[in-house]
Amino acid sequence: MARIVMKFGGTSVADLDRIRNVAKRVKAEVDKGNEVAVVVSAMSGTTNQLVAWCQQLSPLFDAREYDAVVATGEQVTAGLLAIALQELGQEARSWQGWQIAVETDGAHGKARIQSIEGEELISRMKQGQVPVVAGFQGIGPDNRVTTLGRGGSDTSAVALAAALKADQCDIYTDVDGVYTTDPRIVPGARKLNKITYEEMLELASVGAKVLQTRSVELAMKEHVRVQVLSSFADIPGTLVVDEEEVVEQEIVAGIAYSRDEAKVTVRRVPDRPGIAAAVFVPLADAGINVDMIVQNVSADGTTDVTFTVGKTDFLRAKAVLDGVQKEIGFAEIVSDQNVAKISVVGVGMRSHAGVAGTMFKTLADRGINIQVISTSEIKVSVLVAAEYTELAVRALHTAYKLDA
Amino acid sequence: MARIVMKFGGTSVADLDRIRNVAKRVKAEVDKGNEVAVVVSAMSGTTNQLVAWCQQLSPLFDAREYDAVVATGEQVTAGLLAIALQELGQEARSWQGWQIAVETDGAHGKARIQSIEGEELISRMKQGQVPVVAGFQGIGPDNRVTTLGRGGSDTSAVALAAALKADQCDIYTDVDGVYTTDPRIVPGARKLNKITYEEMLELASVGAKVLQTRSVELAMKEHVRVQVLSSFADIPGTLVVDEEEVVEQEIVAGIAYSRDEAKVTVRRVPDRPGIAAAVFVPLADAGINVDMIVQNVSADGTTDVTFTVGKTDFLRAKAVLDGVQKEIGFAEIVSDQNVAKISVVGVGMRSHAGVAGTMFKTLADRGINIQVISTSEIKVSVLVAAEYTELAVRALHTAYKLDA
């Protein structure tokens, strides 16, 4: 017997037939002797509709009202799934964020969970009842409904799993697991049986958007075993777990890519102490996340500083720098939106040399020029021209022996 | 300066443009110097969709889950209207039933309001904020969402007006007031400026469904002045008030009709004490509302009992009586679904004789046979063949000098 939290995303509960299917899967887990709690998203399309209404009424809508409106999508699904479970003879009841309560901070629209009251739900699970929890939402210090930001139901599920001391948190979605890379680019990409939290974080943050990043951070912090699996196929998915659980660790777990970044080069910045701060503090003050940063060696008393930002922040970043050009005294800003970031991720590279070298050589052999390099303990990322994305991903997938 | 509760029904908030219009009307009332609270229904069509989903998942759905699902419709509208008001520069915030709190009994799906906490809302109104309250809902003793039954937002509005000690409760709808009869049948029907609670109750219960019956009962009990008016035209509507306020009372306020009833005659019931109970107690036990009842004078030791029930209850009523036929010993059940109930309503008939006589003579002059008669202090109702509905309504409208 295990205690399991099952989370179903929007496409898994898109209509009544799918909700009935979800009910069957949930009941099957209970029938195996498990204690089960469920977290649901809104039916797919619903949240987009509700968000659009808020935006159309007021581009600068009140986030508290937005939360009250948007959180209803999950409340509907929770009630409907409870009814579907009861129809199968499975005792169940729906729970809205404020009823449990899922207490969050007051940051409406992007609230963070602070605590979840788990005792009542545990006691009901022990009596055979399935709690069906509306994901994505909680209640703020002002006694108003809060939401956790898009994709927040993943975080709801992991936080609930922690509060319920669950053995596992199964995230049902429209893919059947985490792959060594995007199967649309590399048909021979393999599904991973296990992956560490750290690898999942790196893969998610560079574009393999299977789980909300925050949910993985939370799972790592709370040691919640997460499984990503398909709600449409009855096969095992990918387990996201502590490093100790991954016995036969591959050196490289996967290859990720992102076309969502733009490259900005600040040319001929006077090379003196404090100059990096002069460039990046104004960007941080404007709430712009900078990703890769490279500073060239100095020549004739000036240097070039290159960095990447999300494409959606690109114009704002340029405006911020234009505003401090005189003060800093750089020559000009050169930019390129036609770039892709390719990353090789794996906790094994901590103990294995040569991972970066293999990457650089593989790309050089294909004639792909590397524009920017950044590395972390478990990741090597390079920026290349966007047109080489598929070629680079395929070559690296083969080079690290990831092909099926 | 007055304190006003404004209530907008589903067609008044059917899309974003209409919600913007509602926001303008609300702001106009505030700009006149009034304190305003708003109660909203779900966008038209939403509640039907949510109800259909529950029914399709389980014909015998759990009413507690139904409430959780269906109450979201009003929550969406409340948040959207608050955003629309803010966009006009009008301070506003949405309130869900559990936040106020609107405390109800535990009868999920048809809950009754027990108390409303009004102090917080009054204090905010005094500071210029408009509370936008999700209608149709409250919170039960089990800390779960309850709903008040279809049309319940009218009752929410009246109860809120009582709790806020409001001077008036304006119910905005898709008609511009209460008419002397259905204008689709009598083009010369007049809009009434004022009508008493009692008359409104009789008109509502016989088919002029402008307000939910319970909302009128509550308004009468709490002495809340209600105005029914159009959300699409900027003209005064009909005031529903205490009898003392209606100075120049007409004898007859209006003519109502209903085609929703069926006639049932139990033939040759043994005429002995307790026989009426033997017929009607089983029907009451089955939750079937009986409306008009007539018992013929006895002949040869038996009598005929005729009554009407809602058409939706007709088959169940017949089944209940079939079940007790042996026990009671009646001969047969004869029924007719092709009937209409025509009612003449007016508090003035308490002090004026001859109202019923005028009705019977008017119908007789047109050759319309009266099948059943029932009377109350302020109403005379007759059952006639359905084909005579329009003729009867028109003739009576003229006979009581109600034509414009």
mmCIF file of N, CA, C and O in Angstrom, chain A residues 16 20 43 50 53-54 56-58 61-62 65 68-69 72 75-76 79-80 82-83 86-87 93-94 96 98-99 139 143-145, chain B residues 16 20 43 50 53-54 56-58 61-62 65 68-69 72 75-76 79-80 82-83 86-87 93-94 96 98-99 139 143-145:
data_model
loop_
_atom_site.group_PDB
_atom_site.id
_atom_site.type_symbol
_atom_site.label_atom_id
_atom_site.label_comp_id
_atom_site.label_asym_id
_atom_site.label_seq_id
_atom_site.Cartn_x
_atom_site.Cartn_y
_atom_site.Cartn_z
ATOM 1 N N LEU A 16 -15.886 15.566 -20.940
ATOM 2 C CA LEU A 16 -16.471 14.624 -19.983
ATOM 3 C C LEU A 16 -15.930 13.212 -20.171
ATOM 4 O O LEU A 16 -15.712 12.493 -19.194
ATOM 5 N N ARG A 20 -14.128 11.025 -17.334
ATOM 6 C CA ARG A 20 -14.521 9.663 -16.960
ATOM 7 C C ARG A 20 -13.306 8.730 -16.981
ATOM 8 O O ARG A 20 -13.152 7.879 -16.105
ATOM 9 N N MET A 43 -10.186 22.429 -17.418
ATOM 10 C CA MET A 43 -10.368 21.814 -18.731
ATOM 11 C C MET A 43 -9.626 22.675 -19.760
ATOM 12 O O MET A 43 -9.715 23.907 -19.721
ATOM 13 N N LEU A 50 -10.682 32.579 -19.715
ATOM 14 C CA LEU A 50 -10.889 33.436 -18.552
ATOM 15 C C LEU A 50 -9.837 34.547 -18.512
ATOM 16 O O LEU A 50 -10.142 35.710 -18.226
ATOM 17 N N TRP A 53 -10.686 37.215 -21.087
ATOM 18 C CA TRP A 53 -11.755 38.115 -20.647
ATOM 19 C C TRP A 53 -11.209 39.211 -19.733
ATOM 20 O O TRP A 53 -11.557 40.386 -19.879
ATOM 21 N N CYS A 54 -10.380 38.827 -18.777
ATOM 22 C CA CYS A 54 -9.795 39.823 -17.863
ATOM 23 C C CYS A 54 -9.001 40.854 -18.648
ATOM 24 O O CYS A 54 -9.142 42.064 -18.444
ATOM 25 N N GLN A 56 -9.209 41.662 -21.789
ATOM 26 C CA GLN A 56 -10.018 42.496 -22.687
ATOM 27 C C GLN A 56 -10.767 43.578 -21.918
ATOM 28 O O GLN A 56 -11.012 44.660 -22.438
ATOM 29 N N LEU A 57 -11.123 43.296 -20.683
ATOM 30 C CA LEU A 57 -11.821 44.312 -19.894
ATOM 31 C C LEU A 57 -10.856 45.380 -19.401
ATOM 32 O O LEU A 57 -11.232 46.540 -19.272
ATOM 33 N N SER A 58 -9.623 44.981 -19.116
ATOM 34 C CA SER A 58 -8.658 45.949 -18.609
ATOM 35 C C SER A 58 -7.252 45.381 -18.771
ATOM 36 O O SER A 58 -6.909 44.400 -18.127
ATOM 37 N N PHE A 61 -5.422 44.717 -15.441
ATOM 38 C CA PHE A 61 -6.445 44.242 -14.521
ATOM 39 C C PHE A 61 -5.894 44.044 -13.114
ATOM 40 O O PHE A 61 -4.704 43.820 -12.918
ATOM 41 N N ASP A 62 -6.787 44.124 -12.149
ATOM 42 C CA ASP A 62 -6.493 43.873 -10.737
ATOM 43 C C ASP A 62 -6.196 42.374 -10.570
ATOM 44 O O ASP A 62 -7.055 41.535 -10.821
ATOM 45 N N GLU A 65 -8.718 40.238 -8.677
ATOM 46 C CA GLU A 65 -9.927 39.846 -9.398
ATOM 47 C C GLU A 65 -9.607 38.768 -10.437
ATOM 48 O O GLU A 65 -10.374 37.826 -10.635
ATOM 49 N N ALA A 68 -9.628 35.538 -8.717
ATOM 50 C CA ALA A 68 -10.975 35.062 -8.391
ATOM 51 C C ALA A 68 -11.637 34.463 -9.633
ATOM 52 O O ALA A 68 -12.345 33.453 -9.557
ATOM 53 N N VAL A 69 -11.397 35.084 -10.779
ATOM 54 C CA VAL A 69 -12.010 34.619 -12.028
ATOM 55 C C VAL A 69 -11.345 33.336 -12.506
ATOM 56 O O VAL A 69 -12.005 32.326 -12.780
ATOM 57 N N THR A 72 -11.644 29.615 -10.985
ATOM 58 C CA THR A 72 -12.880 28.842 -11.105
ATOM 59 C C THR A 72 -12.722 27.645 -12.030
ATOM 60 O O THR A 72 -13.425 26.645 -11.869
ATOM 61 N N GLN A 75 -11.903 24.654 -10.111
ATOM 62 C CA GLN A 75 -12.999 24.301 -9.202
ATOM 63 C C GLN A 75 -14.055 23.483 -9.936
ATOM 64 O O GLN A 75 -14.621 22.532 -9.387
ATOM 65 N N VAL A 76 -14.309 23.863 -11.189
ATOM 66 C CA VAL A 76 -15.269 23.114 -12.001
ATOM 67 C C VAL A 76 -14.781 21.687 -12.213
ATOM 68 O O VAL A 76 -15.505 20.710 -11.977
ATOM 69 N N GLY A 79 -15.023 19.448 -9.042
ATOM 70 C CA GLY A 79 -16.377 18.994 -8.762
ATOM 71 C C GLY A 79 -16.817 17.911 -9.740
ATOM 72 O O GLY A 79 -17.402 16.894 -9.346
ATOM 73 N N LEU A 80 -16.529 18.117 -11.021
ATOM 74 C CA LEU A 80 -16.947 17.142 -12.031
ATOM 75 C C LEU A 80 -16.246 15.800 -11.826
ATOM 76 O O LEU A 80 -16.873 14.740 -11.929
ATOM 77 N N ALA A 82 -15.099 14.603 -9.017
ATOM 78 C CA ALA A 82 -15.673 13.975 -7.818
ATOM 79 C C ALA A 82 -16.977 13.261 -8.181
ATOM 80 O O ALA A 82 -17.229 12.137 -7.744
ATOM 81 N N ILE A 83 -17.797 13.920 -9.011
ATOM 82 C CA ILE A 83 -19.057 13.292 -9.445
ATOM 83 C C ILE A 83 -18.764 12.030 -10.265
ATOM 84 O O ILE A 83 -19.394 10.981 -10.070
ATOM 85 N N GLN A 86 -17.736 9.238 -7.947
ATOM 86 C CA GLN A 86 -18.888 8.713 -7.211
ATOM 87 C C GLN A 86 -19.733 7.814 -8.108
ATOM 88 O O GLN A 86 -20.257 6.788 -7.668
ATOM 89 N N GLU A 87 -19.853 8.213 -9.393
ATOM 90 C CA GLU A 87 -20.635 7.420 -10.345
ATOM 91 C C GLU A 87 -20.032 6.020 -10.513
ATOM 92 O O GLU A 87 -20.748 5.058 -10.804
ATOM 93 N N ARG A 93 -14.569 13.605 -2.732
ATOM 94 C CA ARG A 93 -15.129 14.938 -2.625
ATOM 95 C C ARG A 93 -14.126 15.966 -3.123
ATOM 96 O O ARG A 93 -12.921 15.781 -3.040
ATOM 97 N N SER A 94 -14.658 17.065 -3.654
ATOM 98 C CA SER A 94 -13.807 18.127 -4.173
ATOM 99 C C SER A 94 -13.380 19.070 -3.057
ATOM 100 O O SER A 94 -14.091 19.239 -2.064
ATOM 101 N N GLN A 96 -11.649 23.044 -2.710
ATOM 102 C CA GLN A 96 -11.087 24.254 -3.293
ATOM 103 C C GLN A 96 -9.939 24.725 -2.391
ATOM 104 O O GLN A 96 -9.840 24.323 -1.229
ATOM 105 N N TRP A 98 -9.222 27.317 -0.701
ATOM 106 C CA TRP A 98 -9.522 27.947 0.590
ATOM 107 C C TRP A 98 -10.114 26.967 1.581
ATOM 108 O O TRP A 98 -10.122 27.217 2.781
ATOM 109 N N GLN A 99 -10.628 25.835 1.086
ATOM 110 C CA GLN A 99 -11.267 24.895 2.001
ATOM 111 C C GLN A 99 -10.256 24.012 2.724
ATOM 112 O O GLN A 99 -10.511 23.578 3.842
ATOM 113 N N ILE A 139 -5.261 30.353 -0.828
ATOM 114 C CA ILE A 139 -5.910 31.508 -0.225
ATOM 115 C C ILE A 139 -4.831 32.380 0.397
ATOM 116 O O ILE A 139 -3.915 31.881 1.048
ATOM 117 N N ASN A 143 -7.557 36.683 2.824
ATOM 118 C CA ASN A 143 -8.739 35.824 2.704
ATOM 119 C C ASN A 143 -9.334 35.824 1.299
ATOM 120 O O ASN A 143 -10.504 35.548 1.101
ATOM 121 N N ARG A 144 -8.500 36.143 0.311
ATOM 122 C CA ARG A 144 -8.970 36.104 -1.076
ATOM 123 C C ARG A 144 -8.256 34.986 -1.823
ATOM 124 O O ARG A 144 -7.195 34.527 -1.424
ATOM 125 N N VAL A 145 -8.884 34.560 -2.915
ATOM 126 C CA VAL A 145 -8.330 33.471 -3.712
ATOM 127 C C VAL A 145 -7.047 33.941 -4.387
ATOM 128 O O VAL A 145 -6.994 35.042 -4.931
ATOM 129 N N LEU B 16 -18.796 40.560 -22.715
ATOM 130 C CA LEU B 16 -17.984 41.640 -22.151
ATOM 131 C C LEU B 16 -18.591 43.015 -22.407
ATOM 132 O O LEU B 16 -18.534 43.893 -21.542
ATOM 133 N N ARG B 20 -19.520 45.706 -19.568
ATOM 134 C CA ARG B 20 -19.067 47.106 -19.573
ATOM 135 C C ARG B 20 -20.254 48.053 -19.385
ATOM 136 O O ARG B 20 -20.161 49.043 -18.671
ATOM 137 N N MET B 43 -23.001 34.545 -16.517
ATOM 138 C CA MET B 43 -23.238 34.928 -17.906
ATOM 139 C C MET B 43 -24.235 33.924 -18.498
ATOM 140 O O MET B 43 -24.117 32.722 -18.268
ATOM 141 N N LEU B 50 -22.948 24.137 -17.076
ATOM 142 C CA LEU B 50 -22.382 23.489 -15.889
ATOM 143 C C LEU B 50 -23.343 22.428 -15.345
ATOM 144 O O LEU B 50 -22.928 21.330 -14.964
ATOM 145 N N TRP B 53 -23.230 19.331 -17.572
ATOM 146 C CA TRP B 53 -22.049 18.497 -17.320
ATOM 147 C C TRP B 53 -22.273 17.584 -16.105
ATOM 148 O O TRP B 53 -21.964 16.398 -16.149
ATOM 149 N N CYS B 54 -22.799 18.159 -15.033
ATOM 150 C CA CYS B 54 -23.048 17.346 -13.831
ATOM 151 C C CYS B 54 -24.017 16.209 -14.153
ATOM 152 O O CYS B 54 -23.788 15.063 -13.786
ATOM 153 N N GLN B 56 -24.734 14.864 -17.036
ATOM 154 C CA GLN B 56 -24.208 13.871 -17.971
ATOM 155 C C GLN B 56 -23.240 12.916 -17.284
ATOM 156 O O GLN B 56 -23.139 11.751 -17.660
ATOM 157 N N LEU B 57 -22.525 13.408 -16.281
ATOM 158 C CA LEU B 57 -21.594 12.529 -15.568
ATOM 159 C C LEU B 57 -22.337 11.577 -14.648
ATOM 160 O O LEU B 57 -21.916 10.445 -14.437
ATOM 161 N N SER B 58 -23.449 12.059 -14.074
ATOM 162 C CA SER B 58 -24.195 11.214 -13.151
ATOM 163 C C SER B 58 -25.596 11.783 -12.979
ATOM 164 O O SER B 58 -25.762 12.869 -12.444
ATOM 165 N N PHE B 61 -26.367 13.054 -9.419
ATOM 166 C CA PHE B 61 -25.133 13.668 -8.934
ATOM 167 C C PHE B 61 -25.244 14.116 -7.482
ATOM 168 O O PHE B 61 -26.332 14.383 -6.982
ATOM 169 N N ASP B 62 -24.101 14.175 -6.828
ATOM 170 C CA ASP B 62 -23.980 14.667 -5.460
ATOM 171 C C ASP B 62 -24.248 16.177 -5.468
ATOM 172 O O ASP B 62 -23.534 16.949 -6.113
ATOM 173 N N GLU B 65 -21.341 18.547 -4.816
ATOM 174 C CA GLU B 65 -20.406 18.778 -5.922
ATOM 175 C C GLU B 65 -21.051 19.669 -6.986
ATOM 176 O O GLU B 65 -20.407 20.541 -7.559
ATOM 177 N N ALA B 68 -20.607 23.147 -5.932
ATOM 178 C CA ALA B 68 -19.233 23.637 -6.111
ATOM 179 C C ALA B 68 -18.983 23.998 -7.568
ATOM 180 O O ALA B 68 -18.321 24.989 -7.879
ATOM 181 N N VAL B 69 -19.550 23.172 -8.463
ATOM 182 C CA VAL B 69 -19.347 23.403 -9.897
ATOM 183 C C VAL B 69 -20.154 24.606 -10.368
ATOM 184 O O VAL B 69 -19.633 25.546 -10.981
ATOM 185 N N THR B 72 -19.511 28.526 -9.682
ATOM 186 C CA THR B 72 -18.387 29.243 -10.290
ATOM 187 C C THR B 72 -18.847 30.269 -11.316
ATOM 188 O O THR B 72 -18.161 31.263 -11.541
ATOM 189 N N GLN B 75 -19.130 33.566 -9.782
ATOM 190 C CA GLN B 75 -17.825 34.040 -9.314
ATOM 191 C C GLN B 75 -17.059 34.686 -10.460
ATOM 192 O O GLN B 75 -16.379 35.701 -10.279
ATOM 193 N N VAL B 76 -17.184 34.094 -11.647
ATOM 194 C CA VAL B 76 -16.525 34.668 -12.825
ATOM 195 C C VAL B 76 -17.092 36.052 -13.121
ATOM 196 O O VAL B 76 -16.354 37.027 -13.278
ATOM 197 N N GLY B 79 -15.971 38.794 -10.611
ATOM 198 C CA GLY B 79 -14.598 39.265 -10.826
ATOM 199 C C GLY B 79 -14.502 40.143 -12.064
ATOM 200 O O GLY B 79 -13.860 41.205 -12.047
ATOM 201 N N LEU B 80 -15.166 39.719 -13.146
ATOM 202 C CA LEU B 80 -15.090 40.493 -14.387
ATOM 203 C C LEU B 80 -15.724 41.873 -14.212
ATOM 204 O O LEU B 80 -15.187 42.883 -14.674
ATOM 205 N N ALA B 82 -16.021 43.572 -11.441
ATOM 206 C CA ALA B 82 -15.130 44.382 -10.603
ATOM 207 C C ALA B 82 -14.015 44.985 -11.449
ATOM 208 O O ALA B 82 -13.676 46.167 -11.312
ATOM 209 N N ILE B 83 -13.456 44.171 -12.361
ATOM 210 C CA ILE B 83 -12.401 44.683 -13.247
ATOM 211 C C ILE B 83 -12.954 45.794 -14.146
ATOM 212 O O ILE B 83 -12.327 46.839 -14.318
ATOM 213 N N GLN B 86 -13.321 48.976 -12.149
ATOM 214 C CA GLN B 86 -12.018 49.591 -11.896
ATOM 215 C C GLN B 86 -11.507 50.306 -13.144
ATOM 216 O O GLN B 86 -10.918 51.381 -13.060
ATOM 217 N N GLU B 87 -11.759 49.699 -14.307
ATOM 218 C CA GLU B 87 -11.310 50.298 -15.566
ATOM 219 C C GLU B 87 -11.976 51.659 -15.789
ATOM 220 O O GLU B 87 -11.424 52.530 -16.446
ATOM 221 N N ARG B 93 -14.681 45.666 -5.567
ATOM 222 C CA ARG B 93 -14.070 44.341 -5.405
ATOM 223 C C ARG B 93 -15.155 43.273 -5.379
ATOM 224 O O ARG B 93 -16.286 43.514 -4.973
ATOM 225 N N SER B 94 -14.772 42.092 -5.841
ATOM 226 C CA SER B 94 -15.712 40.982 -5.901
ATOM 227 C C SER B 94 -15.757 40.260 -4.558
ATOM 228 O O SER B 94 -14.787 40.243 -3.802
ATOM 229 N N GLN B 96 -17.208 36.440 -3.035
ATOM 230 C CA GLN B 96 -17.883 35.158 -3.202
ATOM 231 C C GLN B 96 -18.698 34.883 -1.941
ATOM 232 O O GLN B 96 -18.458 35.482 -0.893
ATOM 233 N N TRP B 98 -18.823 32.645 0.304
ATOM 234 C CA TRP B 98 -18.141 32.239 1.536
ATOM 235 C C TRP B 98 -17.307 33.370 2.115
ATOM 236 O O TRP B 98 -16.936 33.324 3.292
ATOM 237 N N GLN B 99 -16.996 34.375 1.323
ATOM 238 C CA GLN B 99 -16.130 35.445 1.822
ATOM 239 C C GLN B 99 -16.901 36.470 2.655
ATOM 240 O O GLN B 99 -16.330 37.090 3.546
ATOM 241 N N ILE B 139 -22.551 29.736 1.893
ATOM 242 C CA ILE B 139 -21.715 28.688 2.467
ATOM 243 C C ILE B 139 -22.540 27.961 3.516
ATOM 244 O O ILE B 139 -23.246 28.587 4.315
ATOM 245 N N ASN B 143 -19.122 24.068 5.719
ATOM 246 C CA ASN B 143 -18.047 24.860 5.116
ATOM 247 C C ASN B 143 -17.905 24.607 3.620
ATOM 248 O O ASN B 143 -16.847 24.811 3.046
ATOM 249 N N ARG B 144 -18.982 24.141 2.997
ATOM 250 C CA ARG B 144 -18.944 23.932 1.550
ATOM 251 C C ARG B 144 -19.876 24.924 0.873
ATOM 252 O O ARG B 144 -20.792 25.466 1.476
ATOM 253 N N VAL B 145 -19.610 25.144 -0.424
ATOM 254 C CA VAL B 145 -20.403 26.085 -1.200
ATOM 255 C C VAL B 145 -21.822 25.540 -1.369
ATOM 256 O O VAL B 145 -21.998 24.360 -1.664
#
